[in-house]
Amino acid sequence: MKPRQIVPNVYLIGAVDWDRRLFDALIPLPRGTSYNAYLVQGGEKTALIDTVDPSKWTELAAQLDELPAPDYVVVHHVEQDHSGSLPMLLERCPGITVVCSEKARTMLVDHLHVDGARFQVVADGDSLSLGDKTLTFLSTPWVHWPETISTYLVEDKVLFSCDFFGSHLATSDLFADEGDVLDGAKRYYAEIMMPFAPQVMKNVEKVTQYQIAFIAPSHGPVYDDPRLIVDAYRDWAGGPLRNVVCLPYVTMHDSTRLMVDHLTAALVERGVAVERFDLVTVDLGELASSLVHAATVVVGTPTILGGPHPLASHAAFVANALRPRTKHATVVGSYGWGGKTVDSIVGALGKLKVEFLPPVLAKGMPRDADYAALDALAETIAEKHADLPPRHGA
Ligand SMILES: Cc1cc2nc3c(=O)[nH]c(=O)nc-3n(C[C@H](O)[C@H](O)[C@H](O)COP(=O)(O)O)c2cc1C
Ligand SMILES: [Fe+2]
Ligand SMILES: [Fe+2]
């Protein structure tokens, strides 16, 4: 795509990766992604903000052909989807200076073997004048890695936020449409930002001390109404959990499914919303999104080879790594003779600050007593959720 102007002399460049379907060898990309770079042309100097995934270098190079040669490249974040083209850029522009945090400097040397002589290290609050445009660098650690910074373009009130506020969304839209972007932005938050929710909140408060007219992230469209994504982030990272049970499950011969079906109906009957995920076909991003707001997680799994089904173990492992703010958890499922299924799931969720509710395990196909235990579990969950806001709305 050709460079697109956001405000005079500030351009969105980079690449839309329409066809990519997996990120970090883990994260599904149902709508592709983009690697946004930006060019800020000041009266005296020009800065390139980030580069692109190395697979898209030729697209960025073609755009740079049409623009003034950059004097600086600001590297917000060392992950290769934004910095992977830096070695090619440095070869193409021998005079360019790499502007980044001290942590990023050492990481660029480690990850990309960049020549250490080409850096200008900046600290939190430092500014760089391009003439009539001024870049102020803000330390925003853990959105996504510890070295990450954001850049505020003072005169035009543009916040270049890198992964922070991003979305894996391939689109021809320059500016975000509320109906189109929020699902993807929430998935992205869940997959990338949720493990660092307290730092995310600090960074949201930090950057919003500045007047922001545009948020220009490194994935997905630009926000010309920054409140949309800022308010969403405040809700996802720090707002109330919802009256929702997230229910990932797997079954081999349908006994666990009978239990999950019964529990779903019993919860709905008691006014508790259920978000169910068959782990055979699950899109991990949808499961992660559900974990952003669900107050309770119930893992449904049969016992297999002495423990949970591997798909349930995997889901629990991922949930544990993503550190949702979930308050309650338990396990339901069927077994044949015995095993450590509950202990194993409880152990796998060890990082979560959850209260474990009594599990429900049925020997073989569930009987009346098992269904009664599921009703009791639903009752307990409904009581625990009594004061929570509904799944949708305030
Ligand atoms: C491959 C395999 C391994 C199993 N290993 C165990 C086990 O270690 N302990 C146990 O109690 N049951 C074990 N079972 C029995 C299942 O837990 C039991 O059949 C259960 O009802 C299956 O639930 P489902 O219908 O939801 O798949 C195993 C079943 C299979 C197919
Ligand atoms: Fe990243
Ligand atoms: Fe990224």
Tab-separated table of C-alpha atoms and ligand atoms in Angstrom:
chain	number	residue	atom	x	y	z
A	1	MET	CA	0.000	0.000	0.000
A	2	LYS	CA	1.081	3.603	-0.592
A	3	PRO	CA	1.940	5.819	2.394
A	4	ARG	CA	-1.235	7.230	3.941
A	5	GLN	CA	-1.264	10.602	5.670
A	6	ILE	CA	-2.690	10.795	9.203
A	7	VAL	CA	-1.930	14.488	9.725
A	8	PRO	CA	0.310	16.668	7.549
A	9	ASN	CA	3.736	15.042	7.189
A	10	VAL	CA	2.873	12.023	9.344
A	11	TYR	CA	2.303	8.850	7.357
A	12	LEU	CA	1.137	5.328	8.061
A	13	ILE	CA	3.403	2.939	6.189
A	14	GLY	CA	4.353	-0.695	6.837
A	15	ALA	CA	2.507	-3.775	5.665
A	16	VAL	CA	-0.870	-5.433	5.982
A	17	ASP	CA	-0.401	-9.193	6.318
A	18	TRP	CA	-3.785	-10.291	5.005
A	19	ASP	CA	-3.002	-13.988	4.797
A	20	ARG	CA	-1.066	-14.746	7.966
A	21	ARG	CA	-2.999	-17.127	10.186
A	22	LEU	CA	-0.685	-17.808	13.128
A	23	PHE	CA	1.440	-15.532	15.290
A	24	ASP	CA	4.222	-16.543	17.695
A	25	ALA	CA	3.543	-20.155	16.611
A	26	LEU	CA	0.516	-20.031	18.938
A	27	ILE	CA	-1.933	-17.193	18.406
A	28	PRO	CA	-4.598	-17.653	15.731
A	29	LEU	CA	-5.051	-14.685	13.385
A	30	PRO	CA	-8.551	-15.153	11.960
A	31	ARG	CA	-8.367	-11.707	10.341
A	32	GLY	CA	-4.644	-11.517	9.617
A	33	THR	CA	-2.577	-8.680	11.065
A	34	SER	CA	-0.508	-5.657	10.114
A	35	TYR	CA	2.941	-4.372	10.995
A	36	ASN	CA	2.540	-0.625	11.061
A	37	ALA	CA	5.483	1.682	10.647
A	38	TYR	CA	5.110	5.461	10.566
A	39	LEU	CA	7.087	8.260	9.054
A	40	VAL	CA	7.263	11.671	10.741
A	41	GLN	CA	8.727	14.354	8.534
A	42	GLY	CA	9.859	17.416	10.448
A	43	GLY	CA	11.182	20.675	9.024
A	44	GLU	CA	14.768	19.585	9.630
A	45	LYS	CA	14.840	15.857	10.275
A	46	THR	CA	12.732	12.813	9.493
A	47	ALA	CA	12.045	9.837	11.745
A	48	LEU	CA	10.845	6.378	10.866
A	49	ILE	CA	8.857	4.846	13.708
A	50	ASP	CA	9.432	1.063	13.856
A	51	THR	CA	9.950	-1.250	10.902
A	52	VAL	CA	8.051	-4.396	9.850
A	53	ASP	CA	8.266	-8.154	10.069
A	54	PRO	CA	11.242	-9.224	7.921
A	55	SER	CA	8.872	-11.077	5.574
A	56	LYS	CA	7.483	-7.639	4.553
A	57	TRP	CA	10.711	-5.684	4.239
A	58	THR	CA	10.388	-5.179	0.491
A	59	GLU	CA	6.999	-3.476	1.008
A	60	LEU	CA	8.479	-1.061	3.520
A	61	ALA	CA	11.489	-0.452	1.300
A	62	ALA	CA	9.196	0.452	-1.619
A	63	GLN	CA	7.326	2.963	0.560
A	64	LEU	CA	10.569	4.502	1.778
A	65	ASP	CA	11.482	5.084	-1.872
A	66	GLU	CA	8.600	7.579	-2.044
A	67	LEU	CA	9.396	9.465	1.150
A	68	PRO	CA	12.236	11.616	2.466
A	69	ALA	CA	15.145	9.531	3.740
A	70	PRO	CA	14.853	9.056	7.513
A	71	ASP	CA	17.586	10.396	9.803
A	72	TYR	CA	16.322	8.335	12.740
A	73	VAL	CA	14.554	5.061	13.260
A	74	VAL	CA	12.726	4.801	16.573
A	75	VAL	CA	12.639	1.219	17.810
A	76	HIS	CA	9.870	0.877	20.371
A	77	HIS	CA	10.118	-2.855	20.858
A	78	VAL	CA	12.656	-5.488	19.856
A	79	GLU	CA	10.246	-8.278	18.875
A	80	GLN	CA	10.936	-9.190	15.275
A	81	ASP	CA	7.488	-8.279	13.933
A	82	HIS	CA	8.576	-4.628	14.387
A	83	SER	CA	12.355	-4.771	14.431
A	84	GLY	CA	13.099	-7.712	12.182
A	85	SER	CA	13.728	-5.443	9.186
A	86	LEU	CA	16.134	-3.215	11.090
A	87	PRO	CA	19.290	-4.915	9.734
A	88	MET	CA	18.041	-4.379	6.164
A	89	LEU	CA	17.130	-0.769	6.954
A	90	LEU	CA	20.569	-0.092	8.431
A	91	GLU	CA	22.187	-1.475	5.330
A	92	ARG	CA	19.999	0.648	3.095
A	93	CYS	CA	20.433	3.851	5.159
A	94	PRO	CA	24.043	3.849	6.418
A	95	GLY	CA	23.684	7.228	8.151
A	96	ILE	CA	20.514	6.468	10.104
A	97	THR	CA	20.563	6.573	13.934
A	98	VAL	CA	18.656	3.993	15.973
A	99	VAL	CA	16.691	5.628	18.811
A	100	CYS	CA	15.601	3.254	21.564
A	101	SER	CA	15.672	2.526	25.284
A	102	GLU	CA	18.820	1.247	26.985
A	103	LYS	CA	17.213	-2.168	27.434
A	104	ALA	CA	16.253	-2.277	23.760
A	105	ARG	CA	19.828	-1.448	22.778
A	106	THR	CA	21.238	-4.561	24.422
A	107	MET	CA	18.349	-6.670	23.171
A	108	LEU	CA	18.824	-5.481	19.564
A	109	VAL	CA	22.459	-6.521	19.773
A	110	ASP	CA	21.416	-9.940	21.153
A	111	HIS	CA	18.468	-10.630	18.872
A	112	LEU	CA	19.485	-8.981	15.612
A	113	HIS	CA	23.254	-8.513	16.006
A	114	VAL	CA	22.839	-4.809	15.302
A	115	ASP	CA	26.057	-2.750	15.414
A	116	GLY	CA	26.139	-1.163	18.885
A	117	ALA	CA	27.700	2.051	17.518
A	118	ARG	CA	24.551	3.174	15.744
A	119	PHE	CA	22.367	3.917	18.744
A	120	GLN	CA	21.024	6.988	20.459
A	121	VAL	CA	19.636	5.737	23.756
A	122	VAL	CA	16.710	7.690	25.198
A	123	ALA	CA	15.272	7.706	28.707
A	124	ASP	CA	11.701	8.253	29.877
A	125	GLY	CA	10.610	11.800	29.034
A	126	ASP	CA	13.482	12.606	26.655
A	127	SER	CA	12.613	14.586	23.531
A	128	LEU	CA	14.011	14.692	20.024
A	129	SER	CA	13.354	17.711	17.801
A	130	LEU	CA	12.783	17.172	14.093
A	131	GLY	CA	12.428	20.924	13.557
A	132	ASP	CA	8.749	21.788	13.741
A	133	LYS	CA	7.881	18.363	15.186
A	134	THR	CA	9.000	17.023	18.552
A	135	LEU	CA	9.080	13.395	19.620
A	136	THR	CA	8.818	12.679	23.352
A	137	PHE	CA	9.687	9.151	24.431
A	138	LEU	CA	7.727	7.467	27.192
A	139	SER	CA	8.880	4.358	28.950
A	140	THR	CA	5.951	1.897	28.777
A	141	PRO	CA	7.410	-1.379	30.036
A	142	TRP	CA	5.619	-4.718	29.578
A	143	VAL	CA	3.387	-3.652	26.721
A	144	HIS	CA	4.749	-5.903	25.345
A	145	TRP	CA	8.321	-6.569	26.611
A	146	PRO	CA	10.395	-4.905	29.350
A	147	GLU	CA	12.243	-2.645	26.891
A	148	THR	CA	9.137	-1.178	25.264
A	149	ILE	CA	8.680	2.568	24.856
A	150	SER	CA	6.000	4.708	23.207
A	151	THR	CA	6.463	7.983	21.361
A	152	TYR	CA	4.321	11.101	21.685
A	153	LEU	CA	4.394	13.548	18.795
A	154	VAL	CA	3.821	16.772	20.681
A	155	GLU	CA	2.602	19.168	17.964
A	156	ASP	CA	0.101	16.753	16.420
A	157	LYS	CA	-0.869	14.928	19.645
A	158	VAL	CA	-0.191	11.496	18.127
A	159	LEU	CA	0.747	8.632	20.435
A	160	PHE	CA	2.732	5.916	18.663
A	161	SER	CA	2.125	3.028	21.030
A	162	CYS	CA	3.588	-0.049	19.305
A	163	ASP	CA	1.872	-3.254	20.572
A	164	PHE	CA	0.034	-1.273	23.277
A	165	PHE	CA	-3.574	-0.684	22.033
A	166	GLY	CA	-2.891	-2.845	18.963
A	167	SER	CA	-5.083	-5.394	17.247
A	168	HIS	CA	-4.325	-8.260	14.920
A	169	LEU	CA	-6.541	-6.988	12.152
A	170	ALA	CA	-5.758	-6.793	8.453
A	171	THR	CA	-7.908	-3.978	7.126
A	172	SER	CA	-7.853	-1.297	4.463
A	173	ASP	CA	-9.311	1.157	6.996
A	174	LEU	CA	-6.887	3.863	8.074
A	175	PHE	CA	-8.955	4.683	11.153
A	176	ALA	CA	-10.594	2.182	13.484
A	177	ASP	CA	-14.315	1.537	13.233
A	178	GLU	CA	-15.772	0.721	16.657
A	179	GLY	CA	-17.910	-2.182	15.447
A	180	ASP	CA	-15.081	-3.688	13.456
A	181	VAL	CA	-12.090	-3.324	15.740
A	182	LEU	CA	-13.045	-4.045	19.338
A	183	ASP	CA	-13.312	-7.851	19.178
A	184	GLY	CA	-9.858	-8.083	17.653
A	185	ALA	CA	-8.422	-5.502	20.040
A	186	LYS	CA	-9.818	-7.455	22.975
A	187	ARG	CA	-8.347	-10.714	21.710
A	188	TYR	CA	-5.042	-8.956	21.280
A	189	TYR	CA	-5.244	-7.536	24.798
A	190	ALA	CA	-6.042	-11.022	26.128
A	191	GLU	CA	-3.237	-12.750	24.283
A	192	ILE	CA	-0.484	-10.173	24.697
A	193	MET	CA	-1.304	-7.709	27.465
A	194	MET	CA	-3.417	-9.571	30.056
A	195	PRO	CA	-0.457	-11.217	31.836
A	196	PHE	CA	0.718	-7.679	32.662
A	197	ALA	CA	-2.635	-6.101	33.570
A	198	PRO	CA	-1.284	-4.029	36.509
A	199	GLN	CA	1.492	-2.586	34.328
A	200	VAL	CA	-1.032	-2.014	31.537
A	201	MET	CA	-3.141	0.096	33.906
A	202	LYS	CA	-0.089	2.116	34.964
A	203	ASN	CA	0.857	2.711	31.348
A	204	VAL	CA	-2.704	3.722	30.427
A	205	GLU	CA	-2.665	6.325	33.197
A	206	LYS	CA	0.804	7.464	32.195
A	207	VAL	CA	0.109	8.060	28.513
A	208	THR	CA	-3.302	9.629	29.104
A	209	GLN	CA	-1.642	12.460	31.012
A	210	TYR	CA	-0.881	13.725	27.519
A	211	GLN	CA	-3.554	15.128	25.240
A	212	ILE	CA	-3.984	12.468	22.573
A	213	ALA	CA	-5.771	13.081	19.295
A	214	PHE	CA	-4.622	9.837	17.616
A	215	ILE	CA	-3.325	6.528	18.880
A	216	ALA	CA	-1.182	4.921	16.220
A	217	PRO	CA	-0.344	1.337	17.241
A	218	SER	CA	1.891	-1.109	15.396
A	219	HIS	CA	-0.877	-3.603	14.637
A	220	GLY	CA	-4.327	-2.809	13.262
A	221	PRO	CA	-5.944	0.529	12.434
A	222	VAL	CA	-5.170	3.963	13.892
A	223	TYR	CA	-7.568	5.372	16.491
A	224	ASP	CA	-8.822	8.868	15.650
A	225	ASP	CA	-11.085	8.571	18.704
A	226	PRO	CA	-8.582	7.391	21.329
A	227	ARG	CA	-11.220	7.210	24.060
A	228	LEU	CA	-12.637	4.115	22.367
A	229	ILE	CA	-9.568	1.995	23.035
A	230	VAL	CA	-8.455	3.746	26.224
A	231	ASP	CA	-11.835	3.130	27.894
A	232	ALA	CA	-11.816	-0.465	26.652
A	233	TYR	CA	-8.339	-1.019	28.123
A	234	ARG	CA	-9.422	0.427	31.467
A	235	ASP	CA	-12.338	-2.011	31.503
A	236	TRP	CA	-10.342	-5.064	30.392
A	237	ALA	CA	-7.394	-4.476	32.715
A	238	GLY	CA	-9.158	-3.024	35.728
A	239	GLY	CA	-12.948	-2.992	35.342
A	240	PRO	CA	-15.358	-5.323	37.126
A	241	LEU	CA	-15.439	-8.994	36.162
A	242	ARG	CA	-18.706	-10.153	34.609
A	243	ASN	CA	-21.381	-12.620	35.572
A	244	VAL	CA	-19.889	-15.166	33.181
A	245	VAL	CA	-18.568	-18.722	33.465
A	246	CYS	CA	-15.849	-19.570	30.975
A	247	LEU	CA	-16.275	-23.284	30.281
A	248	PRO	CA	-13.552	-24.941	28.207
A	249	TYR	CA	-14.118	-28.684	27.915
A	250	VAL	CA	-13.194	-31.849	26.061
A	251	THR	CA	-14.855	-35.228	25.900
A	252	MET	CA	-13.981	-38.537	24.251
A	253	HIS	CA	-17.222	-40.500	24.669
A	254	ASP	CA	-19.686	-37.781	25.737
A	255	SER	CA	-19.956	-38.429	29.483
A	256	THR	CA	-18.203	-35.143	30.245
A	257	ARG	CA	-20.347	-33.498	27.564
A	258	LEU	CA	-23.517	-34.601	29.385
A	259	MET	CA	-22.148	-32.956	32.524
A	260	VAL	CA	-21.148	-29.767	30.696
A	261	ASP	CA	-24.579	-29.600	29.033
A	262	HIS	CA	-26.280	-29.989	32.393
A	263	LEU	CA	-24.070	-27.406	34.075
A	264	THR	CA	-24.609	-24.942	31.214
A	265	ALA	CA	-28.393	-25.224	31.567
A	266	ALA	CA	-28.232	-25.024	35.369
A	267	LEU	CA	-26.135	-21.851	35.220
A	268	VAL	CA	-28.301	-20.177	32.603
A	269	GLU	CA	-31.393	-21.059	34.658
A	270	ARG	CA	-29.796	-19.174	37.547
A	271	GLY	CA	-28.998	-16.121	35.453
A	272	VAL	CA	-25.293	-16.867	34.903
A	273	ALA	CA	-23.968	-16.437	31.357
A	274	VAL	CA	-21.836	-19.254	29.929
A	275	GLU	CA	-19.093	-19.032	27.312
A	276	ARG	CA	-18.335	-22.593	26.192
A	277	PHE	CA	-15.348	-23.807	24.213
A	278	ASP	CA	-14.883	-27.295	22.805
A	279	LEU	CA	-11.119	-27.687	23.174
A	280	VAL	CA	-10.865	-29.883	20.070
A	281	THR	CA	-11.784	-27.009	17.783
A	282	VAL	CA	-11.216	-23.988	20.037
A	283	ASP	CA	-9.710	-20.775	18.787
A	284	LEU	CA	-7.356	-19.934	21.654
A	285	GLY	CA	-7.919	-16.217	21.091
A	286	GLU	CA	-11.649	-16.596	21.816
A	287	LEU	CA	-10.891	-18.524	24.982
A	288	ALA	CA	-8.364	-15.874	26.037
A	289	SER	CA	-10.915	-13.118	25.332
A	290	SER	CA	-13.443	-14.845	27.554
A	291	LEU	CA	-10.891	-15.017	30.365
A	292	VAL	CA	-10.627	-11.209	30.319
A	293	HIS	CA	-14.076	-10.810	31.882
A	294	ALA	CA	-15.276	-14.223	33.168
A	295	ALA	CA	-15.471	-14.311	36.973
A	296	THR	CA	-15.355	-18.130	37.029
A	297	VAL	CA	-13.604	-20.801	34.982
A	298	VAL	CA	-14.858	-24.387	34.937
A	299	VAL	CA	-12.659	-26.891	33.103
A	300	GLY	CA	-14.535	-29.928	31.772
A	301	THR	CA	-12.310	-32.952	31.212
A	302	PRO	CA	-12.380	-36.723	31.376
A	303	THR	CA	-9.564	-38.556	33.134
A	304	ILE	CA	-7.088	-40.077	30.731
A	305	LEU	CA	-3.865	-41.897	31.593
A	306	GLY	CA	-4.124	-40.808	35.207
A	307	GLY	CA	-4.837	-37.116	34.674
A	308	PRO	CA	-6.723	-34.525	32.624
A	309	HIS	CA	-7.086	-34.898	28.886
A	310	PRO	CA	-3.987	-33.244	27.331
A	311	LEU	CA	-6.173	-30.637	25.623
A	312	ALA	CA	-7.542	-29.614	29.036
A	313	SER	CA	-4.020	-29.512	30.485
A	314	HIS	CA	-2.943	-27.329	27.592
A	315	ALA	CA	-5.883	-24.941	28.065
A	316	ALA	CA	-5.181	-24.721	31.807
A	317	PHE	CA	-1.494	-24.118	31.122
A	318	VAL	CA	-2.299	-21.302	28.695
A	319	ALA	CA	-4.887	-19.779	31.055
A	320	ASN	CA	-2.342	-19.855	33.867
A	321	ALA	CA	0.248	-18.095	31.713
A	322	LEU	CA	-2.238	-15.397	30.671
A	323	ARG	CA	-3.037	-14.624	34.328
A	324	PRO	CA	-6.677	-13.594	34.007
A	325	ARG	CA	-8.261	-11.832	36.985
A	326	THR	CA	-10.758	-14.732	37.331
A	327	LYS	CA	-11.990	-15.218	40.894
A	328	HIS	CA	-13.270	-18.824	41.054
A	329	ALA	CA	-12.363	-22.073	39.332
A	330	THR	CA	-13.208	-25.752	39.375
A	331	VAL	CA	-13.235	-28.971	37.375
A	332	VAL	CA	-16.033	-31.226	36.174
A	333	GLY	CA	-15.702	-34.482	34.267
A	334	SER	CA	-15.976	-38.216	34.005
A	335	TYR	CA	-13.478	-40.902	34.989
A	336	GLY	CA	-13.318	-44.697	34.771
A	337	TRP	CA	-11.300	-45.869	37.734
A	338	GLY	CA	-9.183	-43.038	39.189
A	339	GLY	CA	-6.499	-40.456	38.662
A	340	LYS	CA	-5.165	-37.040	39.666
A	341	THR	CA	-7.286	-34.954	37.313
A	342	VAL	CA	-8.394	-32.291	39.791
A	343	ASP	CA	-4.985	-31.972	41.459
A	344	SER	CA	-3.373	-31.623	38.077
A	345	ILE	CA	-5.706	-28.810	36.904
A	346	VAL	CA	-5.490	-27.033	40.269
A	347	GLY	CA	-1.693	-27.247	40.036
A	348	ALA	CA	-1.705	-26.010	36.448
A	349	LEU	CA	-3.702	-22.918	37.494
A	350	GLY	CA	-1.289	-22.190	40.334
A	351	LYS	CA	-0.541	-18.579	39.380
A	352	LEU	CA	-4.181	-17.504	39.439
A	353	LYS	CA	-5.595	-15.925	42.561
A	354	VAL	CA	-8.724	-18.061	42.444
A	355	GLU	CA	-10.903	-19.721	45.025
A	356	PHE	CA	-11.366	-23.355	43.988
A	357	LEU	CA	-14.967	-24.522	44.237
A	358	PRO	CA	-15.815	-28.213	44.886
A	359	PRO	CA	-15.231	-30.253	41.700
A	360	VAL	CA	-17.813	-32.640	40.286
A	361	LEU	CA	-16.460	-35.978	39.045
A	362	ALA	CA	-18.747	-38.725	37.774
A	363	LYS	CA	-17.735	-42.377	37.541
A	364	GLY	CA	-18.586	-43.300	33.956
A	365	MET	CA	-21.823	-41.815	32.615
A	366	PRO	CA	-23.297	-39.280	35.076
A	367	ARG	CA	-26.174	-40.334	37.354
A	368	ASP	CA	-28.787	-38.331	39.253
A	369	ALA	CA	-26.387	-37.683	42.138
A	370	ASP	CA	-23.844	-36.211	39.714
A	371	TYR	CA	-26.474	-33.958	38.139
A	372	ALA	CA	-27.520	-32.850	41.631
A	373	ALA	CA	-23.881	-32.007	42.388
A	374	LEU	CA	-23.746	-29.950	39.193
A	375	ASP	CA	-26.912	-28.111	40.266
A	376	ALA	CA	-25.275	-27.375	43.608
A	377	LEU	CA	-22.173	-26.087	41.814
A	378	ALA	CA	-24.328	-23.835	39.637
A	379	GLU	CA	-26.070	-22.546	42.766
A	380	THR	CA	-22.731	-21.763	44.431
A	381	ILE	CA	-21.480	-19.946	41.338
A	382	ALA	CA	-24.719	-17.934	41.047
A	383	GLU	CA	-24.343	-16.861	44.690
A	384	LYS	CA	-20.709	-15.879	44.173
A	385	HIS	CA	-21.688	-13.878	41.064
A	386	ALA	CA	-24.710	-12.192	42.667
A	387	ASP	CA	-23.224	-8.685	42.619
A	388	LEU	CA	-21.465	-8.841	39.259
A	389	PRO	CA	-22.506	-6.875	36.192
A	390	PRO	CA	-23.958	-8.808	33.255
A	391	ARG	CA	-21.970	-10.170	30.340
A	392	HIS	CA	-22.868	-7.199	28.131
A	393	GLY	CA	-23.263	-3.561	29.031
A	394	ALA	CA	-22.483	-1.765	32.254
B	1	LIG	C1	-7.130	-43.378	26.373
B	1	LIG	C2	-7.907	-43.444	27.650
B	1	LIG	C3	-7.253	-43.407	28.864
B	1	LIG	C4	-7.962	-43.416	30.068
B	1	LIG	N1	-7.270	-43.332	31.245
B	1	LIG	C5	-7.998	-43.287	32.417
B	1	LIG	C6	-7.322	-43.136	33.664
B	1	LIG	O1	-6.110	-43.072	33.729
B	1	LIG	N2	-8.056	-43.042	34.793
B	1	LIG	C7	-9.431	-43.109	34.763
B	1	LIG	O2	-10.082	-42.991	35.801
B	1	LIG	N3	-10.089	-43.300	33.586
B	1	LIG	C8	-9.398	-43.365	32.429
B	1	LIG	N4	-10.055	-43.530	31.243
B	1	LIG	C9	-11.519	-43.729	31.275
B	1	LIG	C10	-12.286	-42.415	31.038
B	1	LIG	O3	-11.987	-41.467	32.037
B	1	LIG	C11	-13.772	-42.706	31.073
B	1	LIG	O4	-14.090	-43.561	29.974
B	1	LIG	C12	-14.655	-41.477	31.027
B	1	LIG	O5	-16.011	-41.823	31.210
B	1	LIG	C13	-14.501	-40.752	29.674
B	1	LIG	O6	-15.248	-39.580	29.703
B	1	LIG	P1	-15.769	-38.948	28.340
B	1	LIG	O7	-16.938	-39.767	27.882
B	1	LIG	O8	-16.166	-37.555	28.718
B	1	LIG	O9	-14.647	-38.984	27.353
B	1	LIG	C14	-9.359	-43.537	30.047
B	1	LIG	C15	-10.018	-43.577	28.796
B	1	LIG	C16	-9.307	-43.531	27.621
B	1	LIG	C17	-10.055	-43.568	26.306
B	2	FE	FE	5.378	-7.727	20.741
B	3	FE	FE	3.830	-6.784	17.791
